[in-house]
C-alpha positions as a Markdown table, in Angstrom:
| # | Residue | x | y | z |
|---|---|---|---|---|
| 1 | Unk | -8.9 | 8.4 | -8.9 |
| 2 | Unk | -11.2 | 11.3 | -9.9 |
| 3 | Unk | -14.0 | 13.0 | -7.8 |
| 4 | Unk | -16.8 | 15.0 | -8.4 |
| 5 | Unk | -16.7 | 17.3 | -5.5 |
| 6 | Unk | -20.6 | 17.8 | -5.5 |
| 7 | Unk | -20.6 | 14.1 | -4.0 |
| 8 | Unk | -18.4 | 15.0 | -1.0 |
| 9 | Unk | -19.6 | 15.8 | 2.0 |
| 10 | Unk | -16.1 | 17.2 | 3.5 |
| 11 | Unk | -13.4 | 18.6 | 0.3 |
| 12 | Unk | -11.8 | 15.5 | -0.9 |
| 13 | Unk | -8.4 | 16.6 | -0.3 |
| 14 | Unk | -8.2 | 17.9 | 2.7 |
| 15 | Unk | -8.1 | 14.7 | 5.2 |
| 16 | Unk | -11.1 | 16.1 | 7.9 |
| 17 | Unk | -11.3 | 14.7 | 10.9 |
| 18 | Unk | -14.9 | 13.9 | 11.7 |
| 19 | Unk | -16.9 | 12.2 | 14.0 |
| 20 | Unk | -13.7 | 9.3 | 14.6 |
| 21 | Unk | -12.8 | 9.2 | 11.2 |
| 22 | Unk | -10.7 | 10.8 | 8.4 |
| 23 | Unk | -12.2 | 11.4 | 5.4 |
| 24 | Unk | -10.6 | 11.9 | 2.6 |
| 25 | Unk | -9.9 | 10.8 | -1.5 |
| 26 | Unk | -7.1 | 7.8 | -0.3 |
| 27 | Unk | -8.2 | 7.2 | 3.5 |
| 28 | Unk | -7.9 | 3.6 | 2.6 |
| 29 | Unk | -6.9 | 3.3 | -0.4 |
| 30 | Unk | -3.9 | 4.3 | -0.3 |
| 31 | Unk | -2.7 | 7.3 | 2.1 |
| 32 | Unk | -3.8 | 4.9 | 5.3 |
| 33 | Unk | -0.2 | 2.6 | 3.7 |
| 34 | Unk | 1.9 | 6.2 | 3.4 |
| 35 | Unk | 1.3 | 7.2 | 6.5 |
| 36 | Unk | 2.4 | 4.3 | 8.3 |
| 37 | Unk | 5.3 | 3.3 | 6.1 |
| 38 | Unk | 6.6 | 7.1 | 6.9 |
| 39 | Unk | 5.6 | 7.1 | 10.8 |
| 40 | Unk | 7.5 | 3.3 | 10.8 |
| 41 | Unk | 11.0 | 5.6 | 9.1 |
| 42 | Unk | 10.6 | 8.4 | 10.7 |
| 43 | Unk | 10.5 | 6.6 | 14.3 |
| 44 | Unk | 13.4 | 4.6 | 13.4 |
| 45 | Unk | 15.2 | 7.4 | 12.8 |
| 46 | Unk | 13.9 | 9.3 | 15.7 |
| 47 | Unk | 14.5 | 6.7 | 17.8 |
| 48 | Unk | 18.3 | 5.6 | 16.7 |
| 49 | Unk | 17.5 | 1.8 | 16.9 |
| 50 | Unk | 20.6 | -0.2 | 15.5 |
| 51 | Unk | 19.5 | -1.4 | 12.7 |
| 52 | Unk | 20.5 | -4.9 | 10.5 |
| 53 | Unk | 18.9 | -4.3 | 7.2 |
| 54 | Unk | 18.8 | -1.6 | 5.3 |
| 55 | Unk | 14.6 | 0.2 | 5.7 |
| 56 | Unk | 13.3 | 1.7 | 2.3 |
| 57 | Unk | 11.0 | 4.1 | 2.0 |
| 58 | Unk | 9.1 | 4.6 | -1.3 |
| 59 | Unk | 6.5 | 6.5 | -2.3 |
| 60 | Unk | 5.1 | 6.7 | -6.0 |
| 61 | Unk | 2.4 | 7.7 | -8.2 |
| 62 | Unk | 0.6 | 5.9 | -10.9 |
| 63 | Unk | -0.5 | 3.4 | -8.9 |
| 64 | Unk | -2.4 | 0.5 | -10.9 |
| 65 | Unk | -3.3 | 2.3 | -14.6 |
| 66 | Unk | 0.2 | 4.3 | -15.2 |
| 67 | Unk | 2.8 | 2.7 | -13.7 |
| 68 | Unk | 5.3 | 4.0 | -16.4 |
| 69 | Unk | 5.5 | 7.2 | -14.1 |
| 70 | Unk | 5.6 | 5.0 | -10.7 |
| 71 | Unk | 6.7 | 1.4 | -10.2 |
| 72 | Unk | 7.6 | 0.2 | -13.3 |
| 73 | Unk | 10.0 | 3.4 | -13.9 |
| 74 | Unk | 11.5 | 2.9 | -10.2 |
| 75 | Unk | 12.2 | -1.2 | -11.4 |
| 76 | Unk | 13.7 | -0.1 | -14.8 |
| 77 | Unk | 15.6 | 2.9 | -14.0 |
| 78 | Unk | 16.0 | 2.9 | -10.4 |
| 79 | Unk | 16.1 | -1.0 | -9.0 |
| 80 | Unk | 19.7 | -0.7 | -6.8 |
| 81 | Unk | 18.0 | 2.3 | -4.8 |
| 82 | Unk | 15.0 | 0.1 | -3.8 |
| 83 | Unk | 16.1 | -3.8 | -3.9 |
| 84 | Unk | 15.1 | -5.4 | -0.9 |
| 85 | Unk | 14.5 | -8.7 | 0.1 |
| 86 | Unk | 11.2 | -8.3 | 1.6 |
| 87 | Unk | 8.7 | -5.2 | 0.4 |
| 88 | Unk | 5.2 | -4.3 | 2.5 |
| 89 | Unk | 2.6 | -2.9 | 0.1 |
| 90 | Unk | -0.9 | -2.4 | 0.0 |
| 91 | Unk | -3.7 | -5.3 | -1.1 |
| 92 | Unk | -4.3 | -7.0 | 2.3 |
| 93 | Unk | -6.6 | -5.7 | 4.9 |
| 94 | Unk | -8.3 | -6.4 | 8.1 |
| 95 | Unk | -12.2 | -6.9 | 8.0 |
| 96 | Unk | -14.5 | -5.9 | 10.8 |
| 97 | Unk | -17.9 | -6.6 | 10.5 |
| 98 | Unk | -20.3 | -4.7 | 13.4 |
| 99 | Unk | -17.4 | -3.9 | 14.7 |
| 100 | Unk | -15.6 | -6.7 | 15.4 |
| 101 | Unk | -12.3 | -8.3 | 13.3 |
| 102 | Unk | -13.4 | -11.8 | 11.7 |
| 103 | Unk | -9.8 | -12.1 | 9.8 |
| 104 | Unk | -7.0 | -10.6 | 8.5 |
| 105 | Unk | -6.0 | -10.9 | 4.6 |
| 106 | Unk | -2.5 | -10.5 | 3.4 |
| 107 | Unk | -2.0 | -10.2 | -0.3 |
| 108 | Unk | 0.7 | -12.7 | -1.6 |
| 109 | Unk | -1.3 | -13.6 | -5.0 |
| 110 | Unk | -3.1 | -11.2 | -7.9 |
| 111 | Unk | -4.8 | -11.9 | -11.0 |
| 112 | Unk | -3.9 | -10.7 | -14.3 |
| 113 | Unk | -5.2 | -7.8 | -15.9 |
| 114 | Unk | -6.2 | -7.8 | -19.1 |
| 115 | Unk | -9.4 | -5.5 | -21.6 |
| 116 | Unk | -10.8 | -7.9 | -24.0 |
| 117 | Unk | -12.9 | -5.3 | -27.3 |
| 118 | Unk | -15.8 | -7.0 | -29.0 |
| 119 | Unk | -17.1 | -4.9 | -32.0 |
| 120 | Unk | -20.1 | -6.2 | -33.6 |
| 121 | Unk | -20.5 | -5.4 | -37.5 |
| 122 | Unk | -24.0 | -5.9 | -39.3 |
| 123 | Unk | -26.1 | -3.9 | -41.7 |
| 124 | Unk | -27.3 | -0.1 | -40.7 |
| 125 | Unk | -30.8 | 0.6 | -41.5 |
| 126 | Unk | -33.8 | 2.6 | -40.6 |
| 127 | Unk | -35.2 | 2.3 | -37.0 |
| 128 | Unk | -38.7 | 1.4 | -37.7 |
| 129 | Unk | -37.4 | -1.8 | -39.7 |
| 130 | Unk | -35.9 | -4.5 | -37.1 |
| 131 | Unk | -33.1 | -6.0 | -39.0 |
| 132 | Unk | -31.5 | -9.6 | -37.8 |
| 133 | Unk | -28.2 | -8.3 | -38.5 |
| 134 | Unk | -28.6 | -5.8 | -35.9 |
| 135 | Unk | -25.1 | -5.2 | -34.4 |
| 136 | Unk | -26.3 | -3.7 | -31.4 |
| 137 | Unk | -28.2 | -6.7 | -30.8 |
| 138 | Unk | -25.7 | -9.4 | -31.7 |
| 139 | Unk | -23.2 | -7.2 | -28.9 |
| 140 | Unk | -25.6 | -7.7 | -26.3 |
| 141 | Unk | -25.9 | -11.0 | -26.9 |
| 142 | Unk | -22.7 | -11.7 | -26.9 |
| 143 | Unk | -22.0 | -9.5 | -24.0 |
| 144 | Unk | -24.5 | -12.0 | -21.7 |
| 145 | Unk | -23.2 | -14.8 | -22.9 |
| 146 | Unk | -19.6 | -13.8 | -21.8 |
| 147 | Unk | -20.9 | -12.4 | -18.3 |
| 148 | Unk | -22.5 | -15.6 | -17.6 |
| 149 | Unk | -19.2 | -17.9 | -18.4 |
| 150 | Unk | -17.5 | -19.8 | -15.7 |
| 151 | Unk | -14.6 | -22.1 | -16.8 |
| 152 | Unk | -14.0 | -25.0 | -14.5 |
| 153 | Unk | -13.0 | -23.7 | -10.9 |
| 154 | Unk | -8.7 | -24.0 | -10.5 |
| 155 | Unk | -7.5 | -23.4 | -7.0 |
| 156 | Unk | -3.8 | -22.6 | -6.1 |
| 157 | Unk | -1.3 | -22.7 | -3.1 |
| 158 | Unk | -2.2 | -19.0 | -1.7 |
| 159 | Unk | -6.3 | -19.7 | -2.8 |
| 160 | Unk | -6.9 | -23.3 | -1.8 |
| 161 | Unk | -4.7 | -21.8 | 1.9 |
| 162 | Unk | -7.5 | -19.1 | 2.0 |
| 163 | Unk | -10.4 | -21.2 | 1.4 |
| 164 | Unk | -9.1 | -23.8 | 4.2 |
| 165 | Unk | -8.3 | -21.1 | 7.0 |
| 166 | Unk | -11.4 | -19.3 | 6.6 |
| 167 | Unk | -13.9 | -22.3 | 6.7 |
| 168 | Unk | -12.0 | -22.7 | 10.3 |
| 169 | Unk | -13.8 | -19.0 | 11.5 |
| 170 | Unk | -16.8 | -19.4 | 9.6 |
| 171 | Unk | -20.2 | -21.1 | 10.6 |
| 172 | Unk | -20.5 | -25.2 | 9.8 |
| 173 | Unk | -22.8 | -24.1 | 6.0 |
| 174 | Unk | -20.4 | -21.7 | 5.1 |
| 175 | Unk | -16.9 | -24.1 | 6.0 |
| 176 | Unk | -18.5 | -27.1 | 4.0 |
| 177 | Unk | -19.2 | -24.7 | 0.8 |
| 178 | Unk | -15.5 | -23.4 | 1.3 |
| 179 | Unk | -13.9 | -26.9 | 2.2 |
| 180 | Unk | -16.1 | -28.6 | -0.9 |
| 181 | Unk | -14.1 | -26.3 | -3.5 |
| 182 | Unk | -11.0 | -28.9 | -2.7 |
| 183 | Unk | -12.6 | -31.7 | -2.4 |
| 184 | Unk | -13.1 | -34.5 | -4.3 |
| 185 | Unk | -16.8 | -33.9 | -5.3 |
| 186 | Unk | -17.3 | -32.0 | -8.3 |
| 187 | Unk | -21.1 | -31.9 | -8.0 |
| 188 | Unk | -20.3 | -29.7 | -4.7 |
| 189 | Unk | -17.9 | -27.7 | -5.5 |
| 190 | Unk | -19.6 | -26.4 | -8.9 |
| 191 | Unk | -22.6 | -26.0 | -6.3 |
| 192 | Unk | -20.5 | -23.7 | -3.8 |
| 193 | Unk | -19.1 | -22.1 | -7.1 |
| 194 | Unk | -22.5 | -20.8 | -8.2 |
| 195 | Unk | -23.4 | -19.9 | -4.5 |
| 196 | Unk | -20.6 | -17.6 | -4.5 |
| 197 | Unk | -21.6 | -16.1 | -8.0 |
| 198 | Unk | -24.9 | -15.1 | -6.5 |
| 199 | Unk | -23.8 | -14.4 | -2.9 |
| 200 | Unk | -19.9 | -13.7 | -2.8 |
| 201 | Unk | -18.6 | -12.5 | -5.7 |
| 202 | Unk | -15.2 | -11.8 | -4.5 |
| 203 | Unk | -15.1 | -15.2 | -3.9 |
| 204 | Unk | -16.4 | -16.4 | -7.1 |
| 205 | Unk | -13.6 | -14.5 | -8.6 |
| 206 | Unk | -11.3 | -16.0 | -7.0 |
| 207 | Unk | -11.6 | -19.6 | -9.1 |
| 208 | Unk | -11.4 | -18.6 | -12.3 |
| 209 | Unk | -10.7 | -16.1 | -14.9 |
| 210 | Unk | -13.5 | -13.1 | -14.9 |
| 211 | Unk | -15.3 | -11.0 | -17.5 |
| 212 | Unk | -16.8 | -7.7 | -16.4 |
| 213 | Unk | -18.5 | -5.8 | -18.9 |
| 214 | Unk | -17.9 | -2.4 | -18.3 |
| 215 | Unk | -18.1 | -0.2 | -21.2 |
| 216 | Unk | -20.5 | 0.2 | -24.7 |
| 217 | Unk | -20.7 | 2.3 | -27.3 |
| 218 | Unk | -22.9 | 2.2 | -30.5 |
| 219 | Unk | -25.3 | 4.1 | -32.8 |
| 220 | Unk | -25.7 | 7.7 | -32.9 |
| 221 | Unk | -29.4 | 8.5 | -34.2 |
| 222 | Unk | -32.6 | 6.5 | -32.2 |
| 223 | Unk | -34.1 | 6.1 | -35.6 |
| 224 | Unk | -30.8 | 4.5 | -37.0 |
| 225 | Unk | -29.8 | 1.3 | -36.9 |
| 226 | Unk | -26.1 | 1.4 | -36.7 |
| 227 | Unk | -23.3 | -0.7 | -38.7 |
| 228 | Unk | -21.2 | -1.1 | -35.5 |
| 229 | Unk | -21.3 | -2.0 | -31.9 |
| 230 | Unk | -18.6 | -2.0 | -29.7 |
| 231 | Unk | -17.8 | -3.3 | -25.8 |
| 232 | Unk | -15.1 | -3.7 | -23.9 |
| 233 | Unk | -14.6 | -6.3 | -20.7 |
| 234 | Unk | -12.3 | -6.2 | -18.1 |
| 235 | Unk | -11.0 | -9.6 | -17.7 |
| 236 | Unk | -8.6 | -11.0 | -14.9 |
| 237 | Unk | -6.5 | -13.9 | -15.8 |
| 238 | Unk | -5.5 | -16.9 | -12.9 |
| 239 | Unk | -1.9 | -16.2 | -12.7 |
| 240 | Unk | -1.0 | -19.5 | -14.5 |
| 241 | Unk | -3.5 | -18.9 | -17.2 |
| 242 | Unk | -2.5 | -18.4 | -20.9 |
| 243 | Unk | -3.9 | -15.4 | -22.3 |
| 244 | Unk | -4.0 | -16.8 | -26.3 |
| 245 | Unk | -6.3 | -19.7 | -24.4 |
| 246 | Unk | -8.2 | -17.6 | -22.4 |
| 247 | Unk | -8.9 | -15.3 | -25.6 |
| 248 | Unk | -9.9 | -18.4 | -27.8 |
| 249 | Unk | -12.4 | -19.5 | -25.4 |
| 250 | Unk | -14.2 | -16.4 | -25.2 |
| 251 | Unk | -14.2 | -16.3 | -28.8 |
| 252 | Unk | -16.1 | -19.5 | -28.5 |
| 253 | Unk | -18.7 | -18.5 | -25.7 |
| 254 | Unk | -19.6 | -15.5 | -28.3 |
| 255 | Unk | -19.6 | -18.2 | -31.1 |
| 256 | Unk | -20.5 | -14.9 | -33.9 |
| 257 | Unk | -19.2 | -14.3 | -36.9 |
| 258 | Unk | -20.5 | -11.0 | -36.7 |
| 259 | Unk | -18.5 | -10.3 | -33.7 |
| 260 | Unk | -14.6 | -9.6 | -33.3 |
| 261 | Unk | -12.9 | -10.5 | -30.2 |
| 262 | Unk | -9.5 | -9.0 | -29.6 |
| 263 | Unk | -6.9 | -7.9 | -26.4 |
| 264 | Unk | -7.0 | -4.0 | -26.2 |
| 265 | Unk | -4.5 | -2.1 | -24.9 |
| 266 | Unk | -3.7 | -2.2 | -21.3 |
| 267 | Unk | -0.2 | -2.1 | -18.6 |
| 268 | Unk | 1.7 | -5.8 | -19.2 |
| 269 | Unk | 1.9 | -6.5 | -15.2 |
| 270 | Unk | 4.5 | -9.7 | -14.4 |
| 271 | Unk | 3.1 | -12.6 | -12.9 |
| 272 | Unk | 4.6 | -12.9 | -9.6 |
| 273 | Unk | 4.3 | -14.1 | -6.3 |
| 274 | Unk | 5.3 | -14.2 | -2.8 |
| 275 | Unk | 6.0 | -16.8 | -0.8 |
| 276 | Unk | 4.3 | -18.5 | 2.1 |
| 277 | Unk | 7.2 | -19.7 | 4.4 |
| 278 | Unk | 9.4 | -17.0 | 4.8 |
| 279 | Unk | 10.3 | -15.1 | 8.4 |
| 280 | Unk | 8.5 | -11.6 | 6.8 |
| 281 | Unk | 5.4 | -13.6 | 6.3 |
| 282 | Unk | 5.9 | -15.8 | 9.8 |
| 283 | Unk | 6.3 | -11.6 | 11.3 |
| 284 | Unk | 3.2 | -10.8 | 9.5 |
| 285 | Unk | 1.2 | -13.6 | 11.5 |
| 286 | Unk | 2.5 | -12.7 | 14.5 |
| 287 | Unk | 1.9 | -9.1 | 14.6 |
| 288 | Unk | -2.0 | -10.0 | 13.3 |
| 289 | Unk | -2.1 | -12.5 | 16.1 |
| 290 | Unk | -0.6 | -9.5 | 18.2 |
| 291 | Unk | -2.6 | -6.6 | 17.2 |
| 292 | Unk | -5.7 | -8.3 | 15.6 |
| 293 | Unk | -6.6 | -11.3 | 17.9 |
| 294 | Unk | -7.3 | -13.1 | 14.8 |
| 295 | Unk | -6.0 | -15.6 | 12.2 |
| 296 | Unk | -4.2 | -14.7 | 8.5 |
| 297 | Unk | -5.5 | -15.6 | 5.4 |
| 298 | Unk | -2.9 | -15.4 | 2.2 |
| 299 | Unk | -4.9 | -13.8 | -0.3 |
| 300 | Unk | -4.7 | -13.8 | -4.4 |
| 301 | Unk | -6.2 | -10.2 | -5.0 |
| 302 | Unk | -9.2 | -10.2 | -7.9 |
| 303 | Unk | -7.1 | -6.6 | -8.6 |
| 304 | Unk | -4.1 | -5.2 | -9.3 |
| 305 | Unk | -1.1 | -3.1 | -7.4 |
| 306 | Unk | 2.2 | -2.2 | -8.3 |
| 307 | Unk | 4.1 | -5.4 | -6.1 |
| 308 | Unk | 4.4 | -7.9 | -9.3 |
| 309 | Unk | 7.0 | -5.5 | -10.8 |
| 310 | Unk | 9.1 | -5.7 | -8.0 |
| 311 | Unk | 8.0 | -9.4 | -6.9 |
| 312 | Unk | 9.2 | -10.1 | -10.4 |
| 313 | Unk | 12.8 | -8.9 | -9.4 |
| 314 | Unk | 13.3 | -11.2 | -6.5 |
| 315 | Unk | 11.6 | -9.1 | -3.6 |
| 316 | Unk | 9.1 | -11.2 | -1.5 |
| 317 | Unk | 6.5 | -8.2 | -1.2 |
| 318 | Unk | 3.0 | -8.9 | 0.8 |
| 319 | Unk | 0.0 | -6.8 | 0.7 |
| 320 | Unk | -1.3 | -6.2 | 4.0 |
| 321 | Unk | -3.5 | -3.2 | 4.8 |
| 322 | Unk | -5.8 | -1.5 | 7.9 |
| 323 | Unk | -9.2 | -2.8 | 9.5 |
| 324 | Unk | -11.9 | -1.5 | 7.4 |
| 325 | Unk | -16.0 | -2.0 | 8.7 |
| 326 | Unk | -17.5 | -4.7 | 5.5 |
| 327 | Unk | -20.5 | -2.4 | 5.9 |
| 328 | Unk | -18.7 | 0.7 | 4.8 |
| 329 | Unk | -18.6 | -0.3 | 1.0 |
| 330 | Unk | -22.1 | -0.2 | 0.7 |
| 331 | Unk | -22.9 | 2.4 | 2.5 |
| 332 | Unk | -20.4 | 4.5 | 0.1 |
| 333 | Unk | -17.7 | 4.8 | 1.9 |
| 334 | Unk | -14.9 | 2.3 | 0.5 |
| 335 | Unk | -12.2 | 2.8 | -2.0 |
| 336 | Unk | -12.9 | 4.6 | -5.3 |
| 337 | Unk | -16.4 | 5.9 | -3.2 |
| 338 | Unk | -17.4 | 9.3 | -3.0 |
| 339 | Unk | -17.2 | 9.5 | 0.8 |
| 340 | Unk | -13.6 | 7.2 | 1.4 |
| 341 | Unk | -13.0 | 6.6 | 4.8 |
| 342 | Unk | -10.9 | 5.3 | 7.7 |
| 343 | Unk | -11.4 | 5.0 | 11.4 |
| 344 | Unk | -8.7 | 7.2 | 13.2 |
| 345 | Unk | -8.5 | 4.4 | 16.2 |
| 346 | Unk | -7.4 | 1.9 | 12.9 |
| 347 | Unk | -5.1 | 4.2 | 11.4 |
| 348 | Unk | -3.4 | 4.5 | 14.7 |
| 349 | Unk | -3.4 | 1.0 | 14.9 |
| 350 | Unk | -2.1 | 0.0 | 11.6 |
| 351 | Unk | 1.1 | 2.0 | 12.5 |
| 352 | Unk | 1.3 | 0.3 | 15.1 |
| 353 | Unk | 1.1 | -3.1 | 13.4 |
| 354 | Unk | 3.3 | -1.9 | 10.4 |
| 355 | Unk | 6.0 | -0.9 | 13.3 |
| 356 | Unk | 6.2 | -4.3 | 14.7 |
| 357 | Unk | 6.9 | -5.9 | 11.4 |
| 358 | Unk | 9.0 | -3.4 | 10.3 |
| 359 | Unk | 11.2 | -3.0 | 13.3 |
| 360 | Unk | 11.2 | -6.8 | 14.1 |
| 361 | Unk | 12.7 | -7.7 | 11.1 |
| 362 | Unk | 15.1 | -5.1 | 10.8 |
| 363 | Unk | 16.8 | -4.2 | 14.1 |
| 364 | Unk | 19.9 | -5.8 | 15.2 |
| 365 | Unk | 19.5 | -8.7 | 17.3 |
| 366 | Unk | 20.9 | -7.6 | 20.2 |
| 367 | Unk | 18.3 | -4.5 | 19.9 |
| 368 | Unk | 16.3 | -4.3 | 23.3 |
C-alpha cells in the first residue's frame, strides 16, 4: 500500500512506539502476522522443543494485487519447500469494542474477486445542448442501478456458522435479524438483508455477490459532451457463484444498449476453503477460549489474501489475526489508513496466542 507522508503523524516506516501503540504502514495489516509467525520460530528454536511436524516459515510480498512475485510463485515454483498440512495466515481478527473483546473471527472462507468495465457510447456534442444519448449520463445510470442490486441472499457452511454463533453474544433484536437469515421466512430475512445494507455492510456482503463502484472516467472539455463513459466495479463473487451468470445478470440490471459490460483484467485467485472439523481449527478455539475469554466465529472474508493458492493445494490454512478497537477504523486508524495502528499490549498478546497454536500442534507428544 502507498502513503502520502504529509498524512502521517509519525514516518510510516519506521514502527514508533507511541502512547501504547505502534504505528506504522502494516501495524495490522500485515507486520502484526510477521512478527508473530517469526517470534513463534525463533522461540522454537531457541528453546529446542522436540518437535513432530515440520514448522514453516514464510514470508512474501505481493500480497493481494501481485501475487505472481509472492504466493502464487512460491505454489508454482516452490510448493515442496512450503507444503504443510495446516497453514496460519492473516484474515481473522479479534474485535474489541470500548475496550472489551465481543468475538474472535477466524478466516476459513473468501469471496471471489473479480473488476467488472462498463463503457457507455453515445453521441458527443456541445455542452449547452443536453443530448439523450448522453453517455455520461446513461453510465451513471447504470452505475446506480448496479450499486443498488441485491440477488437473493445464499448462505453457506462457514456464513450460516457465523450468523448462528454471533446471534448467541449479541442482544435479543440483533440475534432474531441474524437467526431470520436461516430461517424459513423470506419476508424476514430480505428484511434483516436490507438492515444490514444500511447498517452493517460487512454483513450485507456477506449474502451475496457485491458491486462497488469505484472508479470513472469520461469527457475532457466542460463544454463537451463526450462520446464515451467508462467505470469500473469491483465485484466479489460467493465462492460457488459462476462468474458467466453473475456477468449476465448485471448486464440485465443495466438493461442499455448503449452500455457494454465486460470482466477486466484482474489476479485468477482459486476458490478454496478450509475446513471446520479439523484439530488446527479445534487448537484455534481453544487458544481463543484461552487467550480471548470469548467464542470463534468461522468467517468467509468480503476480501482477498494469498491462502486460496495454497488452500487450493491441499493445505487447511485459517486466517486468524490480533484484537483491533472497531472504533479505530473510523477514527483513521485501520488498515490501508493513513495513521495504521496496533496496541503493543495485543501485539504481545497475539504472539502469545500464535505460540500456543503453533507449539501445540507441533511438539512431540511427550513434549512437557
Amino acid at each position: 500500500m502507498p502513503v502520502d507522508l504529509t498524512k502521517w503523524t509519525f514516518p510510516p516506516f519506521s514502527g514508533t512506539r507511541n502512547g501504547g501503540y505502534v504505528y506504522g504502514r502494516g501495524a495490522i495489516d500485515d507486520k502484526s502476522h510477521v512478527v508473530a509467525a517469526l517470534m513463534v520460530v525463533l522461540t522454537l528454536k531457541r528453546l529446542g522443543l522436540p518437535l513432530d511436524r515440520d514448522v514453516i516459515f514464510l514470508a512474501e510480498a505481493g500480497e493481494e494485487n501481485t501475487t505472481s512475485i509472492g504466493m502464487e510463485f512460491m505454489v508454482e515454483q516452490h510448493l515442496p519447500e512450503i507444503a504443510a498440512q495446516y497453514c496460519f495466515a492473516e484474515g481473522g481478527y479479534v474485535r474489541r469494542i470500548g475496550g472489551q473483546v465481543k468475538f474472535a473471527s477466524v478466516e476459513t472462507l473468501e469471496k471471489i474477486q473479480k473488476t467488472v468495465e462498463l463503457t457507455a457510447r453515445g453521441a458527443a456534442g456541445h455542452g449547452s445542448i443536453p443530448l439523450p444519448t448522453n453517455a455520461v449520463v446513461h453510465l451513471a445510470r447504470a452505475i446506480a442501478a448496479l450499486a443498488a442490486w441485491h440477488p437473493p441472499i445464499r448462505l453457506n457452511e462457514t456464513t450460516s456458522t457465523y450468523f448462528e454463533r454471533l446471534a448467541g453474544i449479541v442482544s435479543p433484536e440483533e440475534a432474531a435479524r441474524y437467526r431470520s437469515l436461516r430461517g424459513s421466512d423470506p419476508a424476514a430475512a430480505a428484511a434483516a438483508a436490507r438492515y444490514m445494507v444500511d447498517h452493517e455492510p460487512i454483513h450485507a456482503s456477506m449474502l451475496w455477490p457485491s458491486v462497488s463502484p469505484t472508479m470513472v472516467t469520461g469527457g475532457y472539455r466542460v463544454n463537451v459532451i463526450p462520446s464515451e463513459a467508462k467505470a469500473t466495479l469491483d465485484v466479489r463473487l460467493l465462492p460457488d457463484d459462476d462468474a458467466g451468470e453473475v456477468l449476465a445478470a448485471l448486464r440485465k440490471v443495466v438493461d442499455d444498449p448503449a452500455i457494454e459490460v465486460v470482466y477486466g483484467k484482474r489476479d485468477s485467485v482459486p476458490v478454496a476453503s478450509a475446513d471446520l472439523e479439523t484439530e488446527a481449527f479445534s487448537a484455534i478455539e481453544a487458544a481463543v477460549t484461552k487467550h480471548y475469554q470469548t467464542v470463534t466465529l468461522p468467517t468467509m472474508s468480503t476480501a482477498t489474501t494469498d491462502m486460496p493458492y495454497i488452500r487450493s493445494r491441499g493445505t487447511q490454512c485459517y486466517g486468524i489475526g490480533p484484537a483491533l478497537d472497531w472504533e479505530d477504523a473510523a477514527k483513521g486508524f485501520g488498515p490501508h489508513s493513513d495513521q495504521e495502528r496496533i496496541l503493543e499490549t495485543e501485539l504481545h498478546r497475539f504472539i502469545r496466542f500464535e505460540w500456543d497454536i503453533v507449539a501445540g500442534l507441533s511438539k512431540t507428544r511427550a513434549s512437557p
